[in-house]
Short mmCIF file of the N, C-alpha and C atoms (twelve columns), coordinates in Angstrom:
data_MODEL
# 
_entry.id   MODEL 
# 
loop_
_atom_site.group_PDB 
_atom_site.id 
_atom_site.type_symbol 
_atom_site.label_atom_id 
_atom_site.label_alt_id 
_atom_site.label_comp_id 
_atom_site.label_asym_id 
_atom_site.label_seq_id 
_atom_site.Cartn_x 
_atom_site.Cartn_y 
_atom_site.Cartn_z 
_atom_site.pdbx_PDB_model_num 
ATOM 1   N N  . MET A 1  -5.566 29.055 88.196 1 
ATOM 2   C CA . MET A 1  -4.384 28.727 87.637 1 
ATOM 3   C C  . MET A 1  -4.099 29.877 86.439 1 
ATOM 4   N N  . SER A 2  -2.956 30.511 86.677 1 
ATOM 5   C CA . SER A 2  -2.461 31.372 85.581 1 
ATOM 6   C C  . SER A 2  -2.045 30.758 84.346 1 
ATOM 7   N N  . ALA A 3  -2.008 31.449 83.073 1 
ATOM 8   C CA . ALA A 3  -1.498 30.869 81.947 1 
ATOM 9   C C  . ALA A 3  -0.291 30.332 81.746 1 
ATOM 10  N N  . SER A 4  0.690  30.967 82.583 1 
ATOM 11  C CA . SER A 4  2.004  30.320 82.642 1 
ATOM 12  C C  . SER A 4  2.159  29.226 83.618 1 
ATOM 13  N N  . GLU A 5  1.225  29.028 84.644 1 
ATOM 14  C CA . GLU A 5  1.223  27.844 85.269 1 
ATOM 15  C C  . GLU A 5  0.708  26.586 84.391 1 
ATOM 16  N N  . VAL A 6  -0.327 26.959 83.731 1 
ATOM 17  C CA . VAL A 6  -0.700 25.886 82.870 1 
ATOM 18  C C  . VAL A 6  0.014  25.399 81.731 1 
ATOM 19  N N  . THR A 7  0.707  26.438 81.215 1 
ATOM 20  C CA . THR A 7  1.999  25.885 80.493 1 
ATOM 21  C C  . THR A 7  2.905  25.174 80.947 1 
ATOM 22  N N  . ALA A 8  3.329  25.659 82.134 1 
ATOM 23  C CA . ALA A 8  4.555  24.911 82.820 1 
ATOM 24  C C  . ALA A 8  3.958  23.392 83.109 1 
ATOM 25  N N  . ALA A 9  2.660  23.527 83.599 1 
ATOM 26  C CA . ALA A 9  2.114  22.099 84.051 1 
ATOM 27  C C  . ALA A 9  2.041  21.049 82.643 1 
ATOM 28  N N  . ALA A 10 1.694  21.710 81.552 1 
ATOM 29  C CA . ALA A 10 1.480  20.757 80.462 1 
ATOM 30  C C  . ALA A 10 2.813  20.412 79.912 1 
ATOM 31  N N  . ILE A 11 3.811  21.098 80.176 1 
ATOM 32  C CA . ILE A 11 5.304  20.694 79.752 1 
ATOM 33  C C  . ILE A 11 5.716  19.642 80.683 1 
ATOM 34  N N  . ALA A 12 5.292  19.844 81.980 1 
ATOM 35  C CA . ALA A 12 5.916  18.897 82.887 1 
ATOM 36  C C  . ALA A 12 5.069  17.384 82.635 1 
ATOM 37  N N  . ALA A 13 3.717  17.385 82.260 1 
ATOM 38  C CA . ALA A 13 3.089  16.433 81.898 1 
ATOM 39  C C  . ALA A 13 3.597  15.629 80.603 1 
ATOM 40  N N  . ARG A 14 3.916  16.492 79.743 1 
ATOM 41  C CA . ARG A 14 4.351  15.793 78.403 1 
ATOM 42  C C  . ARG A 14 5.852  15.236 78.571 1 
ATOM 43  N N  . LEU A 15 6.536  15.806 79.642 1 
ATOM 44  C CA . LEU A 15 7.972  15.208 79.852 1 
ATOM 45  C C  . LEU A 15 7.655  13.869 80.772 1 
ATOM 46  N N  . SER A 16 6.770  13.878 81.525 1 
ATOM 47  C CA . SER A 16 6.440  12.716 82.316 1 
ATOM 48  C C  . SER A 16 6.133  11.562 81.305 1 
ATOM 49  N N  . ALA A 17 5.115  11.829 80.457 1 
ATOM 50  C CA . ALA A 17 4.672  10.985 79.244 1 
ATOM 51  C C  . ALA A 17 6.011  10.474 78.438 1 
ATOM 52  N N  . ALA A 18 6.814  11.230 78.360 1 
ATOM 53  C CA . ALA A 18 8.059  10.719 77.715 1 
ATOM 54  C C  . ALA A 18 8.920  9.834  78.424 1 
ATOM 55  N N  . GLY A 19 8.642  9.722  79.755 1 
ATOM 56  C CA . GLY A 19 9.489  8.908  80.501 1 
ATOM 57  C C  . GLY A 19 10.510 9.634  81.481 1 
ATOM 58  N N  . LEU A 20 10.490 10.910 81.534 1 
ATOM 59  C CA . LEU A 20 11.359 11.691 82.451 1 
ATOM 60  C C  . LEU A 20 10.441 12.130 83.847 1 
ATOM 61  N N  . SER A 21 11.314 12.450 84.605 1 
ATOM 62  C CA . SER A 21 10.752 12.850 86.048 1 
ATOM 63  C C  . SER A 21 11.146 14.306 86.316 1 
ATOM 64  N N  . PRO A 22 10.145 15.236 85.690 1 
ATOM 65  C CA . PRO A 22 10.261 16.560 85.920 1 
ATOM 66  C C  . PRO A 22 10.205 17.253 87.209 1 
ATOM 67  N N  . ARG A 23 10.785 18.280 87.397 1 
ATOM 68  C CA . ARG A 23 10.621 19.163 88.625 1 
ATOM 69  C C  . ARG A 23 10.263 20.501 88.055 1 
ATOM 70  N N  . VAL A 24 9.305  20.938 88.914 1 
ATOM 71  C CA . VAL A 24 8.582  22.306 88.746 1 
ATOM 72  C C  . VAL A 24 8.985  23.274 89.812 1 
ATOM 73  N N  . GLU A 25 9.491  24.358 89.451 1 
ATOM 74  C CA . GLU A 25 9.839  25.446 90.482 1 
ATOM 75  C C  . GLU A 25 9.138  26.773 90.161 1 
ATOM 76  N N  . GLU A 26 8.665  27.485 90.983 1 
ATOM 77  C CA . GLU A 26 8.180  28.764 90.988 1 
ATOM 78  C C  . GLU A 26 9.065  29.713 91.457 1 
ATOM 79  N N  . ASP A 27 9.022  30.865 90.523 1 
ATOM 80  C CA . ASP A 27 9.625  32.125 90.834 1 
ATOM 81  C C  . ASP A 27 8.660  33.234 90.767 1 
ATOM 82  N N  . THR A 28 9.190  34.414 91.280 1 
ATOM 83  C CA . THR A 28 8.174  35.701 91.094 1 
ATOM 84  C C  . THR A 28 8.154  35.983 89.510 1 
ATOM 85  N N  . GLN A 29 8.846  35.780 88.829 1 
ATOM 86  C CA . GLN A 29 8.834  36.124 87.402 1 
ATOM 87  C C  . GLN A 29 8.668  35.018 86.271 1 
ATOM 88  N N  . PHE A 30 8.965  33.864 86.686 1 
ATOM 89  C CA . PHE A 30 8.978  32.763 85.710 1 
ATOM 90  C C  . PHE A 30 8.791  31.418 86.558 1 
ATOM 91  N N  . THR A 31 8.367  30.457 85.791 1 
ATOM 92  C CA . THR A 31 8.263  29.037 86.287 1 
ATOM 93  C C  . THR A 31 9.374  28.212 85.444 1 
ATOM 94  N N  . THR A 32 10.058 27.408 86.144 1 
ATOM 95  C CA . THR A 32 11.147 26.517 85.710 1 
ATOM 96  C C  . THR A 32 10.725 24.999 85.670 1 
ATOM 97  N N  . VAL A 33 10.954 24.384 84.480 1 
ATOM 98  C CA . VAL A 33 10.750 22.944 84.418 1 
ATOM 99  C C  . VAL A 33 12.121 22.420 84.202 1 
ATOM 100 N N  . GLU A 34 12.534 21.298 85.034 1 
ATOM 101 C CA . GLU A 34 13.764 20.687 84.927 1 
ATOM 102 C C  . GLU A 34 13.574 19.213 84.978 1 
ATOM 103 N N  . ALA A 35 14.373 18.436 84.325 1 
ATOM 104 C CA . ALA A 35 14.345 16.857 84.229 1 
ATOM 105 C C  . ALA A 35 15.604 16.483 83.735 1 
ATOM 106 N N  . GLU A 36 16.072 15.463 84.636 1 
ATOM 107 C CA . GLU A 36 17.413 14.618 84.074 1 
ATOM 108 C C  . GLU A 36 16.959 13.876 82.969 1 
ATOM 109 N N  . VAL A 37 17.925 13.953 81.928 1 
ATOM 110 C CA . VAL A 37 17.727 12.971 80.731 1 
ATOM 111 C C  . VAL A 37 18.691 11.817 80.591 1 
ATOM 112 N N  . PRO A 38 18.120 10.442 80.845 1 
ATOM 113 C CA . PRO A 38 19.071 9.547  80.771 1 
ATOM 114 C C  . PRO A 38 19.881 9.328  79.293 1 
ATOM 115 N N  . ASP A 39 20.966 8.656  79.178 1 
ATOM 116 C CA . ASP A 39 21.710 8.510  78.014 1 
ATOM 117 C C  . ASP A 39 20.770 7.538  76.996 1 
ATOM 118 N N  . THR A 40 19.801 6.636  77.660 1 
ATOM 119 C CA . THR A 40 19.089 5.745  76.916 1 
ATOM 120 C C  . THR A 40 17.928 6.253  76.190 1 
ATOM 121 N N  . LEU A 41 17.655 7.534  76.261 1 
ATOM 122 C CA . LEU A 41 16.539 8.213  75.716 1 
ATOM 123 C C  . LEU A 41 16.495 7.774  74.067 1 
ATOM 124 N N  . SER A 42 15.348 7.347  73.735 1 
ATOM 125 C CA . SER A 42 15.292 7.076  72.395 1 
ATOM 126 C C  . SER A 42 14.973 8.304  71.373 1 
ATOM 127 N N  . ALA A 43 15.204 8.111  70.110 1 
ATOM 128 C CA . ALA A 43 15.043 9.235  69.244 1 
ATOM 129 C C  . ALA A 43 13.590 9.828  69.194 1 
ATOM 130 N N  . ASP A 44 12.754 8.736  69.092 1 
ATOM 131 C CA . ASP A 44 11.355 9.098  69.206 1 
ATOM 132 C C  . ASP A 44 10.871 9.867  70.597 1 
ATOM 133 N N  . SER A 45 11.535 9.345  71.787 1 
ATOM 134 C CA . SER A 45 11.301 10.309 73.059 1 
ATOM 135 C C  . SER A 45 11.930 11.566 72.987 1 
ATOM 136 N N  . TRP A 46 13.197 11.547 72.288 1 
ATOM 137 C CA . TRP A 46 13.708 13.022 72.207 1 
ATOM 138 C C  . TRP A 46 12.822 13.920 71.270 1 
ATOM 139 N N  . ARG A 47 12.012 13.495 70.361 1 
ATOM 140 C CA . ARG A 47 11.070 14.219 69.528 1 
ATOM 141 C C  . ARG A 47 10.098 14.894 70.464 1 
ATOM 142 N N  . GLU A 48 9.455  13.819 71.273 1 
ATOM 143 C CA . GLU A 48 8.440  14.186 72.055 1 
ATOM 144 C C  . GLU A 48 8.841  15.249 73.123 1 
ATOM 145 N N  . VAL A 49 10.126 15.115 73.703 1 
ATOM 146 C CA . VAL A 49 10.771 16.119 74.718 1 
ATOM 147 C C  . VAL A 49 10.882 17.520 74.209 1 
ATOM 148 N N  . LEU A 50 11.423 17.601 72.938 1 
ATOM 149 C CA . LEU A 50 11.576 18.941 72.214 1 
ATOM 150 C C  . LEU A 50 10.304 19.505 71.663 1 
ATOM 151 N N  . ASP A 51 9.415  18.581 71.395 1 
ATOM 152 C CA . ASP A 51 8.030  19.159 71.041 1 
ATOM 153 C C  . ASP A 51 7.281  19.857 72.537 1 
ATOM 154 N N  . ALA A 52 7.751  19.151 73.477 1 
ATOM 155 C CA . ALA A 52 7.024  19.768 74.803 1 
ATOM 156 C C  . ALA A 52 7.534  20.962 75.119 1 
ATOM 157 N N  . VAL A 53 9.135  21.232 75.314 1 
ATOM 158 C CA . VAL A 53 9.787  22.270 75.625 1 
ATOM 159 C C  . VAL A 53 9.651  23.318 74.611 1 
ATOM 160 N N  . ALA A 54 9.311  23.171 73.473 1 
ATOM 161 C CA . ALA A 54 8.889  24.184 72.322 1 
ATOM 162 C C  . ALA A 54 7.842  25.210 72.693 1 
ATOM 163 N N  . ASP A 55 7.145  24.828 73.731 1 
ATOM 164 C CA . ASP A 55 5.991  25.719 74.258 1 
ATOM 165 C C  . ASP A 55 6.487  26.762 75.464 1 
ATOM 166 N N  . ALA A 56 7.722  26.509 75.783 1 
ATOM 167 C CA . ALA A 56 8.353  27.430 76.919 1 
ATOM 168 C C  . ALA A 56 8.830  28.586 76.186 1 
ATOM 169 N N  . ASP A 57 9.075  29.766 76.875 1 
ATOM 170 C CA . ASP A 57 9.738  30.846 76.369 1 
ATOM 171 C C  . ASP A 57 11.381 30.642 76.153 1 
ATOM 172 N N  . ARG A 58 11.789 29.649 77.026 1 
ATOM 173 C CA . ARG A 58 13.275 29.451 76.811 1 
ATOM 174 C C  . ARG A 58 13.400 28.129 77.230 1 
ATOM 175 N N  . PHE A 59 14.489 27.411 76.361 1 
ATOM 176 C CA . PHE A 59 14.795 25.859 76.773 1 
ATOM 177 C C  . PHE A 59 16.217 25.558 76.625 1 
ATOM 178 N N  . GLY A 60 16.689 24.719 77.109 1 
ATOM 179 C CA . GLY A 60 17.978 24.262 76.763 1 
ATOM 180 C C  . GLY A 60 18.393 23.001 77.501 1 
ATOM 181 N N  . LEU A 61 19.794 22.516 77.311 1 
ATOM 182 C CA . LEU A 61 20.226 21.371 77.904 1 
ATOM 183 C C  . LEU A 61 21.534 21.549 78.528 1 
ATOM 184 N N  . VAL A 62 21.616 21.215 79.686 1 
ATOM 185 C CA . VAL A 62 23.095 21.259 80.307 1 
ATOM 186 C C  . VAL A 62 23.610 20.026 80.523 1 
ATOM 187 N N  . ALA A 63 24.626 19.675 79.644 1 
ATOM 188 C CA . ALA A 63 25.471 18.375 79.765 1 
ATOM 189 C C  . ALA A 63 26.864 18.583 80.433 1 
ATOM 190 N N  . THR A 64 27.067 17.621 81.514 1 
ATOM 191 C CA . THR A 64 28.413 17.674 81.925 1 
ATOM 192 C C  . THR A 64 28.725 16.118 82.277 1 
ATOM 193 N N  . SER A 65 30.119 15.881 82.328 1 
ATOM 194 C CA . SER A 65 30.504 14.550 82.550 1 
ATOM 195 C C  . SER A 65 30.463 14.332 84.012 1 
ATOM 196 N N  . LEU A 66 30.179 14.931 84.834 1 
ATOM 197 C CA . LEU A 66 29.966 14.791 86.300 1 
ATOM 198 C C  . LEU A 66 28.430 14.416 86.800 1 
ATOM 199 N N  . ASN A 67 27.635 15.351 86.176 1 
ATOM 200 C CA . ASN A 67 26.157 15.569 86.559 1 
ATOM 201 C C  . ASN A 67 25.372 14.925 85.382 1 
ATOM 202 N N  . GLY A 68 25.644 14.480 84.356 1 
ATOM 203 C CA . GLY A 68 24.769 13.981 83.200 1 
ATOM 204 C C  . GLY A 68 24.097 15.303 82.515 1 
ATOM 205 N N  . ARG A 69 22.978 14.994 81.881 1 
ATOM 206 C CA . ARG A 69 22.266 15.993 81.289 1 
ATOM 207 C C  . ARG A 69 20.868 16.298 81.930 1 
ATOM 208 N N  . THR A 70 20.712 17.729 81.814 1 
ATOM 209 C CA . THR A 70 19.540 18.318 82.620 1 
ATOM 210 C C  . THR A 70 19.032 19.195 81.557 1 
ATOM 211 N N  . LEU A 71 17.546 18.737 81.427 1 
ATOM 212 C CA . LEU A 71 16.704 19.661 80.343 1 
ATOM 213 C C  . LEU A 71 16.225 20.613 81.028 1 
ATOM 214 N N  . TRP A 72 16.087 21.965 80.616 1 
ATOM 215 C CA . TRP A 72 15.276 22.913 81.453 1 
ATOM 216 C C  . TRP A 72 14.489 23.582 80.532 1 
ATOM 217 N N  . ALA A 73 13.365 24.261 80.976 1 
ATOM 218 C CA . ALA A 73 12.532 24.894 80.265 1 
ATOM 219 C C  . ALA A 73 12.010 26.034 81.188 1 
ATOM 220 N N  . VAL A 74 11.842 27.542 80.744 1 
ATOM 221 C CA . VAL A 74 11.339 28.486 81.532 1 
ATOM 222 C C  . VAL A 74 10.354 29.139 80.782 1 
ATOM 223 N N  . VAL A 75 9.219  29.483 81.674 1 
ATOM 224 C CA . VAL A 75 7.810  30.021 81.235 1 
ATOM 225 C C  . VAL A 75 7.892  31.484 81.839 1 
ATOM 226 N N  . ARG A 76 7.846  32.375 81.123 1 
ATOM 227 C CA . ARG A 76 7.600  33.559 81.865 1 
ATOM 228 C C  . ARG A 76 6.341  33.889 82.393 1 
ATOM 229 N N  . LYS A 77 6.154  34.549 83.635 1 
ATOM 230 C CA . LYS A 77 4.817  34.754 84.066 1 
ATOM 231 C C  . LYS A 77 4.441  36.166 83.531 1 
ATOM 232 N N  . THR A 78 3.129  36.386 83.279 1 
ATOM 233 C CA . THR A 78 2.631  37.572 82.838 1 
ATOM 234 C C  . THR A 78 2.649  38.675 83.706 1 
ATOM 235 N N  . VAL A 79 2.881  39.871 83.161 1 
ATOM 236 C CA . VAL A 79 2.908  41.001 84.244 1 
ATOM 237 C C  . VAL A 79 1.757  41.726 83.991 1 
ATOM 238 N N  . PRO A 80 1.162  42.219 85.208 1 
ATOM 239 C CA . PRO A 80 -0.337 42.794 84.995 1 
ATOM 240 C C  . PRO A 80 -0.026 44.058 84.387 1 
ATOM 241 N N  . THR A 81 -1.191 44.367 83.501 1 
ATOM 242 C CA . THR A 81 -1.109 45.511 82.761 1 
ATOM 243 C C  . THR A 81 -1.918 46.657 83.313 1 
ATOM 244 N N  . THR A 82 -2.722 46.365 84.282 1 
ATOM 245 C CA . THR A 82 -3.449 47.707 84.977 1 
ATOM 246 C C  . THR A 82 -3.278 47.448 86.456 1 
ATOM 247 N N  . GLY A 83 -3.588 48.489 87.155 1 
ATOM 248 C CA . GLY A 83 -3.462 48.443 88.687 1 
ATOM 249 C C  . GLY A 83 -2.231 49.006 88.928 1 
ATOM 250 N N  . ASP A 84 -1.855 48.741 90.204 1 
ATOM 251 C CA . ASP A 84 -0.618 49.477 90.905 1 
ATOM 252 C C  . ASP A 84 0.456  48.777 90.673 1 
ATOM 253 N N  . VAL A 85 0.964  48.838 89.230 1 
ATOM 254 C CA . VAL A 85 2.076  47.935 88.817 1 
ATOM 255 C C  . VAL A 85 3.447  48.415 89.434 1 
ATOM 256 N N  . GLY A 86 3.541  49.858 89.256 1 
ATOM 257 C CA . GLY A 86 5.078  50.557 89.586 1 
ATOM 258 C C  . GLY A 86 4.832  50.831 91.126 1 
ATOM 259 N N  . GLY A 87 3.783  50.576 91.854 1 
ATOM 260 C CA . GLY A 87 3.807  51.065 93.387 1 
ATOM 261 C C  . GLY A 87 3.234  52.388 93.280 1 
ATOM 262 N N  . PRO A 88 3.142  52.951 94.557 1 
ATOM 263 C CA . PRO A 88 2.508  54.215 94.864 1 
ATOM 264 C C  . PRO A 88 3.020  55.238 94.013 1 
ATOM 265 N N  . GLY A 89 2.121  56.244 93.441 1 
ATOM 266 C CA . GLY A 89 2.698  57.308 92.786 1 
ATOM 267 C C  . GLY A 89 3.250  57.002 91.131 1 
ATOM 268 N N  . TYR A 90 3.281  55.733 90.787 1 
ATOM 269 C CA . TYR A 90 3.675  55.383 89.575 1 
ATOM 270 C C  . TYR A 90 2.711  55.756 88.576 1 
ATOM 271 N N  . GLN A 91 3.026  56.441 87.374 1 
ATOM 272 C CA . GLN A 91 2.037  56.803 86.458 1 
ATOM 273 C C  . GLN A 91 2.815  56.364 85.213 1 
ATOM 274 N N  . ARG A 92 1.787  55.975 84.227 1 
ATOM 275 C CA . ARG A 92 2.190  55.638 82.861 1 
ATOM 276 C C  . ARG A 92 2.339  56.856 81.991 1 
# 
């Protein structure tokens, strides 16, 4: 498991421990963790949630009157530093 996958899994586990139901989605360049945030989330749980997403590269909260609140966190995947990074014929 890569470092970014470990970080995303740890964020998801901490969000679960705070009472949320996180979803993890993989992309080629990043991993996203999202969770719906209930209106009834306590102040202590908010602190836990914010501590969890602080380990991400980016995070935020989308709040709408139609869809409620969705917390998101993005962890960038590391880019290989050696090998055929740029494809055939690519030189640094």
